[in-house]
PDB file of C-alpha atoms in Angstrom:
ATOM      1  CA  MET A 238     -16.865 -77.637 -10.400  1.00  0.00           C
ATOM      2  CA  THR A 239     -19.530 -76.451  -8.700  1.00  0.00           C
ATOM      3  CA  GLY A 240     -18.591 -78.262  -5.619  1.00  0.00           C
ATOM      4  CA  THR A 241     -14.649 -77.198  -6.422  1.00  0.00           C
ATOM      5  CA  ALA A 242     -15.974 -73.697  -6.026  1.00  0.00           C
ATOM      6  CA  GLN A 243     -17.280 -73.624  -2.955  1.00  0.00           C
ATOM      7  CA  VAL A 244     -14.541 -74.763  -0.719  1.00  0.00           C
ATOM      8  CA  PRO A 245     -12.271 -71.710  -1.159  1.00  0.00           C
ATOM      9  CA  ARG A 246     -15.793 -69.791   0.520  1.00  0.00           C
ATOM     10  CA  VAL A 247     -16.174 -72.153   3.066  1.00  0.00           C
ATOM     11  CA  THR A 248     -12.925 -72.056   4.278  1.00  0.00           C
ATOM     12  CA  THR A 249     -12.944 -68.216   4.132  1.00  0.00           C
ATOM     13  CA  THR A 250     -15.881 -68.755   5.972  1.00  0.00           C
ATOM     14  CA  VAL A 251     -14.320 -71.035   8.854  1.00  0.00           C
ATOM     15  CA  ARG A 252     -11.219 -68.118   8.590  1.00  0.00           C
ATOM     16  CA  ALA A 253     -13.252 -65.167   9.206  1.00  0.00           C
ATOM     17  CA  GLN A 254     -15.571 -67.609  12.015  1.00  0.00           C
ATOM     18  CA  ARG A 255     -12.773 -68.434  13.621  1.00  0.00           C
ATOM     19  CA  ARG A 256     -10.962 -64.620  14.108  1.00  0.00           C
ATOM     20  CA  ARG A 257     -14.096 -62.914  15.044  1.00  0.00           C
ATOM     21  CA  ALA A 258     -14.136 -65.324  17.908  1.00  0.00           C
ATOM     22  CA  ARG A 259     -10.577 -64.906  18.666  1.00  0.00           C
ATOM     23  CA  TRP A 260     -11.428 -60.947  19.000  1.00  0.00           C
ATOM     24  CA  LEU A 261     -14.428 -61.522  21.510  1.00  0.00           C
ATOM     25  CA  ALA A 262     -12.161 -63.968  23.531  1.00  0.00           C
ATOM     26  CA  THR A 263      -9.026 -60.749  23.213  1.00  0.00           C
ATOM     27  CA  ALA A 264     -11.927 -58.248  24.723  1.00  0.00           C
ATOM     28  CA  ALA A 265     -13.495 -60.287  27.278  1.00  0.00           C
ATOM     29  CA  ALA A 266      -9.369 -61.222  28.565  1.00  0.00           C
ATOM     30  CA  LEU A 267      -9.131 -57.308  28.494  1.00  0.00           C
ATOM     31  CA  VAL A 268     -12.641 -56.490  30.682  1.00  0.00           C
ATOM     32  CA  PHE A 269     -12.067 -58.499  33.309  1.00  0.00           C
ATOM     33  CA  ALA A 270      -7.844 -57.461  33.288  1.00  0.00           C
ATOM     34  CA  ILE A 271      -9.707 -54.054  33.662  1.00  0.00           C
ATOM     35  CA  LEU A 272     -11.758 -55.301  36.089  1.00  0.00           C
ATOM     36  CA  TRP A 273      -8.831 -56.904  38.093  1.00  0.00           C
ATOM     37  CA  GLY A 274      -6.773 -54.324  37.045  1.00  0.00           C
ATOM     38  CA  LEU A 275      -8.860 -52.053  39.270  1.00  0.00           C
ATOM     39  CA  PRO A 276      -8.842 -52.000  43.212  1.00  0.00           C
ATOM     40  CA  LEU A 277      -4.693 -52.394  42.329  1.00  0.00           C
ATOM     41  CA  LEU A 278      -5.175 -48.404  40.701  1.00  0.00           C
ATOM     42  CA  TRP A 279      -7.369 -47.563  43.632  1.00  0.00           C
ATOM     43  CA  THR A 280      -5.264 -48.422  46.450  1.00  0.00           C
ATOM     44  CA  LEU A 281      -2.083 -46.919  44.894  1.00  0.00           C
ATOM     45  CA  SER A 282      -3.900 -43.875  43.879  1.00  0.00           C
ATOM     46  CA  SER A 283      -5.201 -43.672  47.339  1.00  0.00           C
ATOM     47  CA  SER A 284      -1.811 -43.521  48.376  1.00  0.00           C
ATOM     48  CA  PHE A 285      -0.983 -40.269  46.986  1.00  0.00           C
ATOM     49  CA  GLU A 286      -4.144 -38.626  48.416  1.00  0.00           C
ATOM     50  CA  GLY A 287      -3.935 -35.153  50.341  1.00  0.00           C
ATOM     51  CA  SER A 288      -6.887 -35.834  52.359  1.00  0.00           C
ATOM     52  CA  THR A 289      -7.610 -38.501  56.109  1.00  0.00           C
ATOM     53  CA  THR A 290     -10.638 -40.076  53.796  1.00  0.00           C
ATOM     54  CA  PRO A 291     -10.823 -43.307  51.437  1.00  0.00           C
ATOM     55  CA  GLY A 292     -10.835 -41.662  48.363  1.00  0.00           C
ATOM     56  CA  SER A 293     -13.099 -42.607  45.762  1.00  0.00           C
ATOM     57  CA  ARG A 294     -11.694 -41.309  42.120  1.00  0.00           C
ATOM     58  CA  LEU A 295      -9.409 -43.340  40.397  1.00  0.00           C
ATOM     59  CA  LEU A 296      -6.463 -40.076  39.836  1.00  0.00           C
ATOM     60  CA  PRO A 297      -6.283 -38.276  43.106  1.00  0.00           C
ATOM     61  CA  SER A 298      -7.431 -35.210  43.571  1.00  0.00           C
ATOM     62  CA  ASP A 299      -4.533 -33.379  45.163  1.00  0.00           C
ATOM     63  CA  PRO A 300      -1.455 -35.887  44.607  1.00  0.00           C
ATOM     64  CA  THR A 301       1.740 -35.655  47.241  1.00  0.00           C
ATOM     65  CA  LEU A 302       4.019 -37.760  48.176  1.00  0.00           C
ATOM     66  CA  ALA A 303       3.717 -37.100  52.424  1.00  0.00           C
ATOM     67  CA  ASN A 304       2.027 -40.671  53.396  1.00  0.00           C
ATOM     68  CA  TRP A 305       5.299 -42.411  51.446  1.00  0.00           C
ATOM     69  CA  GLU A 306       7.400 -39.948  53.478  1.00  0.00           C
ATOM     70  CA  MET A 307       5.786 -40.926  56.601  1.00  0.00           C
ATOM     71  CA  LEU A 308       5.712 -44.801  55.568  1.00  0.00           C
ATOM     72  CA  VAL A 309       9.940 -44.323  55.133  1.00  0.00           C
ATOM     73  CA  ASP A 310      10.027 -42.404  58.002  1.00  0.00           C
ATOM     74  CA  PRO A 311       9.040 -44.467  61.267  1.00  0.00           C
ATOM     75  CA  GLY A 312       9.529 -41.820  63.695  1.00  0.00           C
ATOM     76  CA  GLY A 313      10.155 -43.792  66.425  1.00  0.00           C
ATOM     77  CA  ARG A 314       7.028 -45.748  66.303  1.00  0.00           C
ATOM     78  CA  ALA A 315       7.279 -49.352  67.461  1.00  0.00           C
ATOM     79  CA  VAL A 316       6.151 -50.905  63.780  1.00  0.00           C
ATOM     80  CA  ASN A 317       8.987 -50.380  61.369  1.00  0.00           C
ATOM     81  CA  ILE A 318       7.299 -51.549  58.240  1.00  0.00           C
ATOM     82  CA  PHE A 319      10.979 -52.121  56.173  1.00  0.00           C
ATOM     83  CA  ILE A 320      12.332 -54.407  58.891  1.00  0.00           C
ATOM     84  CA  ALA A 321       8.730 -56.315  58.261  1.00  0.00           C
ATOM     85  CA  PHE A 322       9.137 -55.502  54.970  1.00  0.00           C
ATOM     86  CA  PHE A 323      12.510 -57.899  55.133  1.00  0.00           C
ATOM     87  CA  ASN A 324      11.512 -60.323  57.516  1.00  0.00           C
ATOM     88  CA  SER A 325       8.685 -61.470  55.157  1.00  0.00           C
ATOM     89  CA  THR A 326      10.972 -61.922  52.184  1.00  0.00           C
ATOM     90  CA  VAL A 327      13.177 -63.830  54.662  1.00  0.00           C
ATOM     91  CA  VAL A 328      10.375 -65.938  55.058  1.00  0.00           C
ATOM     92  CA  ALA A 329       9.512 -66.179  51.756  1.00  0.00           C
ATOM     93  CA  VAL A 330      11.943 -66.602  49.236  1.00  0.00           C
ATOM     94  CA  VAL A 331      13.967 -69.654  51.953  1.00  0.00           C
ATOM     95  CA  SER A 332      10.580 -70.755  52.256  1.00  0.00           C
ATOM     96  CA  THR A 333       9.753 -71.082  48.319  1.00  0.00           C
ATOM     97  CA  VAL A 334      13.477 -72.219  47.828  1.00  0.00           C
ATOM     98  CA  LEU A 335      13.598 -75.061  50.826  1.00  0.00           C
ATOM     99  CA  ALA A 336       9.906 -76.300  49.883  1.00  0.00           C
ATOM    100  CA  LEU A 337      10.257 -76.937  45.752  1.00  0.00           C
ATOM    101  CA  LEU A 338      13.484 -78.933  46.798  1.00  0.00           C
ATOM    102  CA  VAL A 339      11.815 -81.219  49.849  1.00  0.00           C
ATOM    103  CA  CYS A 340       8.892 -81.364  47.158  1.00  0.00           C
ATOM    104  CA  SER A 341      10.147 -81.813  43.964  1.00  0.00           C
ATOM    105  CA  MET A 342      12.481 -85.037  45.801  1.00  0.00           C
ATOM    106  CA  ALA A 343       9.390 -85.789  47.659  1.00  0.00           C
ATOM    107  CA  GLY A 344       7.303 -85.927  44.653  1.00  0.00           C
ATOM    108  CA  TYR A 345      10.262 -87.906  42.711  1.00  0.00           C
ATOM    109  CA  ALA A 346      10.852 -90.705  45.370  1.00  0.00           C
ATOM    110  CA  LEU A 347       7.018 -91.231  45.867  1.00  0.00           C
ATOM    111  CA  ALA A 348       6.451 -91.461  41.640  1.00  0.00           C
ATOM    112  CA  LYS A 349       9.533 -93.270  40.306  1.00  0.00           C
ATOM    113  CA  LEU A 350      11.148 -94.554  43.202  1.00  0.00           C
ATOM    114  CA  PRO A 351       9.419 -97.789  44.467  1.00  0.00           C
ATOM    115  CA  PHE A 352      10.257 -99.361  47.900  1.00  0.00           C
ATOM    116  CA  ARG A 353       7.456-101.125  50.286  1.00  0.00           C
ATOM    117  CA  GLY A 354       4.863 -98.924  51.513  1.00  0.00           C
ATOM    118  CA  ASN A 355       4.800 -96.431  48.664  1.00  0.00           C
ATOM    119  CA  ALA A 356       0.783 -96.271  48.327  1.00  0.00           C
ATOM    120  CA  VAL A 357       0.602 -96.564  51.895  1.00  0.00           C
ATOM    121  CA  VAL A 358       3.164 -94.139  52.579  1.00  0.00           C
ATOM    122  CA  PHE A 359       1.086 -91.813  49.492  1.00  0.00           C
ATOM    123  CA  GLY A 360      -2.353 -92.496  51.442  1.00  0.00           C
ATOM    124  CA  LEU A 361      -1.430 -91.370  54.466  1.00  0.00           C
ATOM    125  CA  LEU A 362      -0.047 -87.978  52.628  1.00  0.00           C
ATOM    126  CA  LEU A 363      -3.121 -87.674  51.283  1.00  0.00           C
ATOM    127  CA  ALA A 364      -5.102 -88.307  54.333  1.00  0.00           C
ATOM    128  CA  THR A 365      -2.719 -85.583  56.594  1.00  0.00           C
ATOM    129  CA  MET A 366      -3.971 -82.968  53.780  1.00  0.00           C
ATOM    130  CA  LEU A 367      -7.987 -83.580  55.219  1.00  0.00           C
ATOM    131  CA  ILE A 368      -6.491 -81.724  58.699  1.00  0.00           C
ATOM    132  CA  PRO A 369      -7.090 -78.048  59.292  1.00  0.00           C
ATOM    133  CA  GLY A 370      -3.729 -76.314  59.866  1.00  0.00           C
ATOM    134  CA  GLU A 371      -5.493 -74.837  63.154  1.00  0.00           C
ATOM    135  CA  VAL A 372      -5.688 -78.330  64.464  1.00  0.00           C
ATOM    136  CA  VAL A 373      -1.905 -78.347  64.459  1.00  0.00           C
ATOM    137  CA  LEU A 374      -0.871 -74.951  66.244  1.00  0.00           C
ATOM    138  CA  VAL A 375      -1.407 -76.113  69.568  1.00  0.00           C
ATOM    139  CA  PRO A 376       1.807 -78.692  69.215  1.00  0.00           C
ATOM    140  CA  LEU A 377       3.857 -77.122  66.254  1.00  0.00           C
ATOM    141  CA  PHE A 378       3.910 -73.994  68.928  1.00  0.00           C
ATOM    142  CA  GLN A 379       4.907 -76.464  72.022  1.00  0.00           C
ATOM    143  CA  GLN A 380       7.633 -78.977  69.625  1.00  0.00           C
ATOM    144  CA  PHE A 381       9.194 -74.985  68.636  1.00  0.00           C
ATOM    145  CA  ARG A 382       9.289 -74.141  71.791  1.00  0.00           C
ATOM    146  CA  GLU A 383      10.623 -77.092  72.775  1.00  0.00           C
ATOM    147  CA  LEU A 384      13.463 -76.654  70.445  1.00  0.00           C
ATOM    148  CA  GLY A 385      13.799 -72.979  70.604  1.00  0.00           C
ATOM    149  CA  LEU A 386      13.442 -71.730  67.911  1.00  0.00           C
ATOM    150  CA  LEU A 387      10.363 -69.040  68.600  1.00  0.00           C
ATOM    151  CA  ASN A 388      10.809 -65.946  67.246  1.00  0.00           C
ATOM    152  CA  THR A 389      13.545 -66.817  65.164  1.00  0.00           C
ATOM    153  CA  TYR A 390      13.623 -66.631  61.147  1.00  0.00           C
ATOM    154  CA  GLY A 391      13.802 -71.121  61.503  1.00  0.00           C
ATOM    155  CA  ALA A 392       9.896 -70.750  63.390  1.00  0.00           C
ATOM    156  CA  LEU A 393       8.143 -68.536  60.351  1.00  0.00           C
ATOM    157  CA  ALA A 394      10.191 -70.791  57.838  1.00  0.00           C
ATOM    158  CA  LEU A 395       9.699 -74.274  58.479  1.00  0.00           C
ATOM    159  CA  PRO A 396       5.763 -74.600  58.430  1.00  0.00           C
ATOM    160  CA  HIS A 397       5.753 -74.206  54.447  1.00  0.00           C
ATOM    161  CA  ILE A 398       9.061 -75.830  53.784  1.00  0.00           C
ATOM    162  CA  VAL A 399       7.124 -79.173  54.164  1.00  0.00           C
ATOM    163  CA  SER A 400       3.875 -79.022  51.597  1.00  0.00           C
ATOM    164  CA  LEU A 401       1.762 -81.575  51.473  1.00  0.00           C
ATOM    165  CA  LEU A 402      -0.104 -80.190  48.399  1.00  0.00           C
ATOM    166  CA  GLY A 403       2.995 -79.335  46.840  1.00  0.00           C
ATOM    167  CA  VAL A 404       4.487 -83.352  47.238  1.00  0.00           C
ATOM    168  CA  VAL A 405       1.169 -84.276  45.542  1.00  0.00           C
ATOM    169  CA  LEU A 406       1.707 -82.093  42.794  1.00  0.00           C
ATOM    170  CA  VAL A 407       5.056 -82.921  42.356  1.00  0.00           C
ATOM    171  CA  ARG A 408       3.537 -86.440  42.161  1.00  0.00           C
ATOM    172  CA  GLN A 409       1.422 -86.415  39.841  1.00  0.00           C
ATOM    173  CA  PHE A 410       3.083 -84.035  37.742  1.00  0.00           C
ATOM    174  CA  VAL A 411       6.303 -86.777  37.406  1.00  0.00           C
ATOM    175  CA  VAL A 412       4.100 -90.003  37.202  1.00  0.00           C
ATOM    176  CA  ASN A 413       3.106 -88.612  33.469  1.00  0.00           C
ATOM    177  CA  LEU A 414       6.299 -87.955  32.333  1.00  0.00           C
ATOM    178  CA  PRO A 415       7.749 -90.606  29.921  1.00  0.00           C
ATOM    179  CA  PRO A 416       8.951 -93.714  31.448  1.00  0.00           C
ATOM    180  CA  ASP A 417      11.556 -94.287  28.038  1.00  0.00           C
ATOM    181  CA  LEU A 418      13.138 -91.251  28.949  1.00  0.00           C
ATOM    182  CA  ILE A 419      14.157 -92.086  32.697  1.00  0.00           C
ATOM    183  CA  ASP A 420      14.924 -95.891  31.159  1.00  0.00           C
ATOM    184  CA  ALA A 421      17.379 -94.476  29.195  1.00  0.00           C
ATOM    185  CA  ALA A 422      18.981 -92.323  31.192  1.00  0.00           C
ATOM    186  CA  LYS A 423      19.417 -95.836  34.115  1.00  0.00           C
ATOM    187  CA  ALA A 424      20.791 -97.208  29.349  1.00  0.00           C
ATOM    188  CA  ASP A 425      23.183 -94.508  30.065  1.00  0.00           C
ATOM    189  CA  GLY A 426      24.505 -95.462  33.924  1.00  0.00           C
ATOM    190  CA  ALA A 427      22.568 -92.916  35.241  1.00  0.00           C
ATOM    191  CA  ASN A 428      22.192 -93.081  39.352  1.00  0.00           C
ATOM    192  CA  ALA A 429      18.422 -91.413  41.168  1.00  0.00           C
ATOM    193  CA  TRP A 430      20.166 -88.686  42.271  1.00  0.00           C
ATOM    194  CA  GLN A 431      21.471 -87.118  38.128  1.00  0.00           C
ATOM    195  CA  ILE A 432      17.698 -88.889  36.564  1.00  0.00           C
ATOM    196  CA  TYR A 433      16.279 -86.780  39.411  1.00  0.00           C
ATOM    197  CA  ARG A 434      18.838 -83.273  38.802  1.00  0.00           C
ATOM    198  CA  TYR A 435      19.033 -83.817  34.822  1.00  0.00           C
ATOM    199  CA  VAL A 436      16.152 -85.093  33.879  1.00  0.00           C
ATOM    200  CA  VAL A 437      12.958 -85.096  36.530  1.00  0.00           C
ATOM    201  CA  VAL A 438      13.250 -81.301  37.248  1.00  0.00           C
ATOM    202  CA  PRO A 439      13.757 -79.833  33.769  1.00  0.00           C
ATOM    203  CA  LEU A 440      11.107 -82.062  33.138  1.00  0.00           C
ATOM    204  CA  ILE A 441       8.664 -80.263  35.579  1.00  0.00           C
ATOM    205  CA  ARG A 442       9.647 -76.622  35.612  1.00  0.00           C
ATOM    206  CA  PRO A 443       5.716 -75.513  35.010  1.00  0.00           C
ATOM    207  CA  ALA A 444       5.119 -77.417  38.307  1.00  0.00           C
ATOM    208  CA  LEU A 445       7.667 -76.089  40.466  1.00  0.00           C
ATOM    209  CA  ALA A 446       6.553 -72.459  39.164  1.00  0.00           C
ATOM    210  CA  THR A 447       3.328 -73.031  39.668  1.00  0.00           C
ATOM    211  CA  LEU A 448       4.102 -74.078  43.674  1.00  0.00           C
ATOM    212  CA  GLY A 449       6.605 -72.206  44.406  1.00  0.00           C
ATOM    213  CA  ILE A 450       4.207 -69.219  44.071  1.00  0.00           C
ATOM    214  CA  LEU A 451       1.787 -71.066  45.806  1.00  0.00           C
ATOM    215  CA  VAL A 452       4.265 -71.021  48.560  1.00  0.00           C
ATOM    216  CA  PHE A 453       5.637 -67.919  48.381  1.00  0.00           C
ATOM    217  CA  LEU A 454       1.776 -66.298  48.891  1.00  0.00           C
ATOM    218  CA  GLY A 455       1.267 -68.987  51.347  1.00  0.00           C
ATOM    219  CA  SER A 456       4.448 -67.840  53.582  1.00  0.00           C
ATOM    220  CA  TRP A 457       3.944 -63.317  52.696  1.00  0.00           C
ATOM    221  CA  ASN A 458       0.107 -63.488  53.495  1.00  0.00           C
ATOM    222  CA  ASP A 459       0.730 -65.953  56.842  1.00  0.00           C
ATOM    223  CA  PHE A 460      -1.088 -63.766  59.293  1.00  0.00           C
ATOM    224  CA  LEU A 461      -2.381 -66.481  62.494  1.00  0.00           C
ATOM    225  CA  TRP A 462       1.585 -68.495  62.493  1.00  0.00           C
ATOM    226  CA  PRO A 463       3.525 -65.342  62.519  1.00  0.00           C
ATOM    227  CA  LEU A 464       1.093 -63.785  65.601  1.00  0.00           C
ATOM    228  CA  ILE A 465       1.481 -67.187  67.316  1.00  0.00           C
ATOM    229  CA  SER A 466       5.084 -67.868  66.903  1.00  0.00           C
ATOM    230  CA  THR A 467       7.011 -64.090  67.359  1.00  0.00           C
ATOM    231  CA  SER A 468       6.500 -61.891  69.799  1.00  0.00           C
ATOM    232  CA  SER A 469       8.608 -59.644  69.899  1.00  0.00           C
ATOM    233  CA  PRO A 470       8.529 -56.777  67.063  1.00  0.00           C
ATOM    234  CA  SER A 471      11.982 -56.857  65.252  1.00  0.00           C
ATOM    235  CA  MET A 472      10.353 -60.262  64.262  1.00  0.00           C
ATOM    236  CA  GLN A 473       7.053 -59.372  62.752  1.00  0.00           C
ATOM    237  CA  THR A 474       6.416 -60.288  59.328  1.00  0.00           C
ATOM    238  CA  LEU A 475       4.049 -57.999  57.228  1.00  0.00           C
ATOM    239  CA  PRO A 476       0.620 -58.632  57.667  1.00  0.00           C
ATOM    240  CA  LEU A 477       1.323 -58.439  61.800  1.00  0.00           C
ATOM    241  CA  ALA A 478       2.770 -54.582  60.959  1.00  0.00           C
ATOM    242  CA  LEU A 479      -0.116 -53.978  59.101  1.00  0.00           C
ATOM    243  CA  VAL A 480      -1.878 -54.626  61.183  1.00  0.00           C
ATOM    244  CA  THR A 481      -0.493 -52.833  64.004  1.00  0.00           C
ATOM    245  CA  PHE A 482       0.256 -50.040  61.365  1.00  0.00           C
ATOM    246  CA  ARG A 483      -3.345 -50.064  60.748  1.00  0.00           C
ATOM    247  CA  SER A 484      -4.770 -49.195  64.187  1.00  0.00           C
ATOM    248  CA  ALA A 485      -2.353 -46.737  64.995  1.00  0.00           C
ATOM    249  CA  TYR A 486      -2.689 -45.044  61.503  1.00  0.00           C
ATOM    250  CA  GLY A 487      -6.169 -46.064  60.323  1.00  0.00           C
ATOM    251  CA  ASP A 488      -7.941 -43.052  61.753  1.00  0.00           C
ATOM    252  CA  VAL A 489      -5.811 -40.398  61.679  1.00  0.00           C
ATOM    253  CA  ASP A 490      -3.831 -41.081  57.718  1.00  0.00           C
ATOM    254  CA  TYR A 491      -5.978 -43.330  55.597  1.00  0.00           C
ATOM    255  CA  GLY A 492      -3.046 -42.561  52.693  1.00  0.00           C
ATOM    256  CA  VAL A 493      -0.688 -43.972  54.742  1.00  0.00           C
ATOM    257  CA  VAL A 494      -2.074 -47.262  55.546  1.00  0.00           C
ATOM    258  CA  MET A 495      -2.855 -47.654  51.186  1.00  0.00           C
ATOM    259  CA  ALA A 496       0.966 -46.449  50.777  1.00  0.00           C
ATOM    260  CA  SER A 497       1.669 -49.796  53.347  1.00  0.00           C
ATOM    261  CA  ALA A 498      -0.916 -51.707  51.130  1.00  0.00           C
ATOM    262  CA  ALA A 499       0.413 -51.461  47.792  1.00  0.00           C
ATOM    263  CA  LEU A 500       4.023 -52.418  49.561  1.00  0.00           C
ATOM    264  CA  ALA A 501       2.996 -55.092  50.163  1.00  0.00           C
ATOM    265  CA  ILE A 502       1.441 -56.655  47.438  1.00  0.00           C
ATOM    266  CA  THR A 503       3.926 -55.164  45.388  1.00  0.00           C
ATOM    267  CA  PRO A 504       6.160 -58.680  45.420  1.00  0.00           C
ATOM    268  CA  PRO A 505       3.474 -60.750  45.058  1.00  0.00           C
ATOM    269  CA  LEU A 506       2.366 -59.836  41.784  1.00  0.00           C
ATOM    270  CA  LEU A 507       5.855 -59.130  40.595  1.00  0.00           C
ATOM    271  CA  VAL A 508       6.086 -62.596  41.117  1.00  0.00           C
ATOM    272  CA  PHE A 509       2.958 -63.805  38.753  1.00  0.00           C
ATOM    273  CA  LEU A 510       4.123 -62.273  36.350  1.00  0.00           C
ATOM    274  CA  PHE A 511       7.358 -63.154  36.201  1.00  0.00           C
ATOM    275  CA  ALA A 512       6.509 -66.849  36.966  1.00  0.00           C
ATOM    276  CA  GLN A 513       2.764 -66.662  34.192  1.00  0.00           C
ATOM    277  CA  ARG A 514       4.399 -67.962  31.715  1.00  0.00           C
ATOM    278  CA  PHE A 515       5.258 -70.996  33.408  1.00  0.00           C
ATOM    279  CA  ILE A 516       2.290 -72.200  35.406  1.00  0.00           C
ATOM    280  CA  ILE A 517       0.750 -71.555  31.036  1.00  0.00           C
ATOM    281  CA  ALA A 518       3.330 -73.858  30.250  1.00  0.00           C
ATOM    282  CA  GLY A 519       2.323 -76.484  33.210  1.00  0.00           C
ATOM    283  CA  ILE A 520      -1.467 -76.532  31.888  1.00  0.00           C
ATOM    284  CA  SER A 521      -0.912 -76.560  28.176  1.00  0.00           C
ATOM    285  CA  THR A 522       1.321 -80.183  28.330  1.00  0.00           C
ATOM    286  CA  THR A 523      -0.569 -81.617  30.895  1.00  0.00           C
ATOM    287  CA  GLY A 524      -3.564 -82.834  29.338  1.00  0.00           C
ATOM    288  CA  LEU A 525      -0.262 -84.567  26.739  1.00  0.00           C
ATOM    289  CA  LYS A 526       1.121 -88.135  27.115  1.00  0.00           C
ATOM    290  CA  GLY A 527       4.555 -89.431  26.087  1.00  0.00           C
TER     291      GLY A 527
END
């Protein structure tokens, strides 16, 4: 009787401990979220600051829309933030969509379509990832110059489409898929394309979401390659425009520079907020075995 009476008491203690641990984890996550959000809040607040010096408060002492009005009105200057914003959006979206298509197909082929030299090709991909990107900038520039693609969207987007990290990421994810699903699709008469389209792609959405965020951020934040491959102000991407904008207005109106920075960080932040559930799903299911 004594042992039986202690069971509910022990269960209640365990539940209380789990509840306490959950509250502590939530509080810690909230603290880190606030610390992570403070720079964003300070940037947005400084964009409404009326003074020309950096703000030292989270809320502007003299709020004004003059900084955003100056950002919207080019005023004849060489830097047009919205043209650069449009260029970066086109390059990032096109690069992300095509990278997801190319990397998913290549990863699927390396994982589930055995061919002679499969292991050699995969090993070469891994070895190529060890080469710094700066080493291939000159050959890449010469190649695009010969093709007549400099100062075009193609020059800005193509280097981000074939992502070696993306191919390896998708390949490792596809390898862990249960082989019975693909065998069942083959038994039903599905070909390789149908298996890829209707079986593999729906199952690797978390990996594709992670890859999409990496490609989008990489193309959106890229500075060195657009600097080399473009010379026309109309083809400038946002990082290039921000540097020019900073050198032109940094010592005159700090609030305008912060407004342009707030505009630049908005799309990557929205993309991450939209795709974070897929990333969490990928992390939580990666260790499961079918």
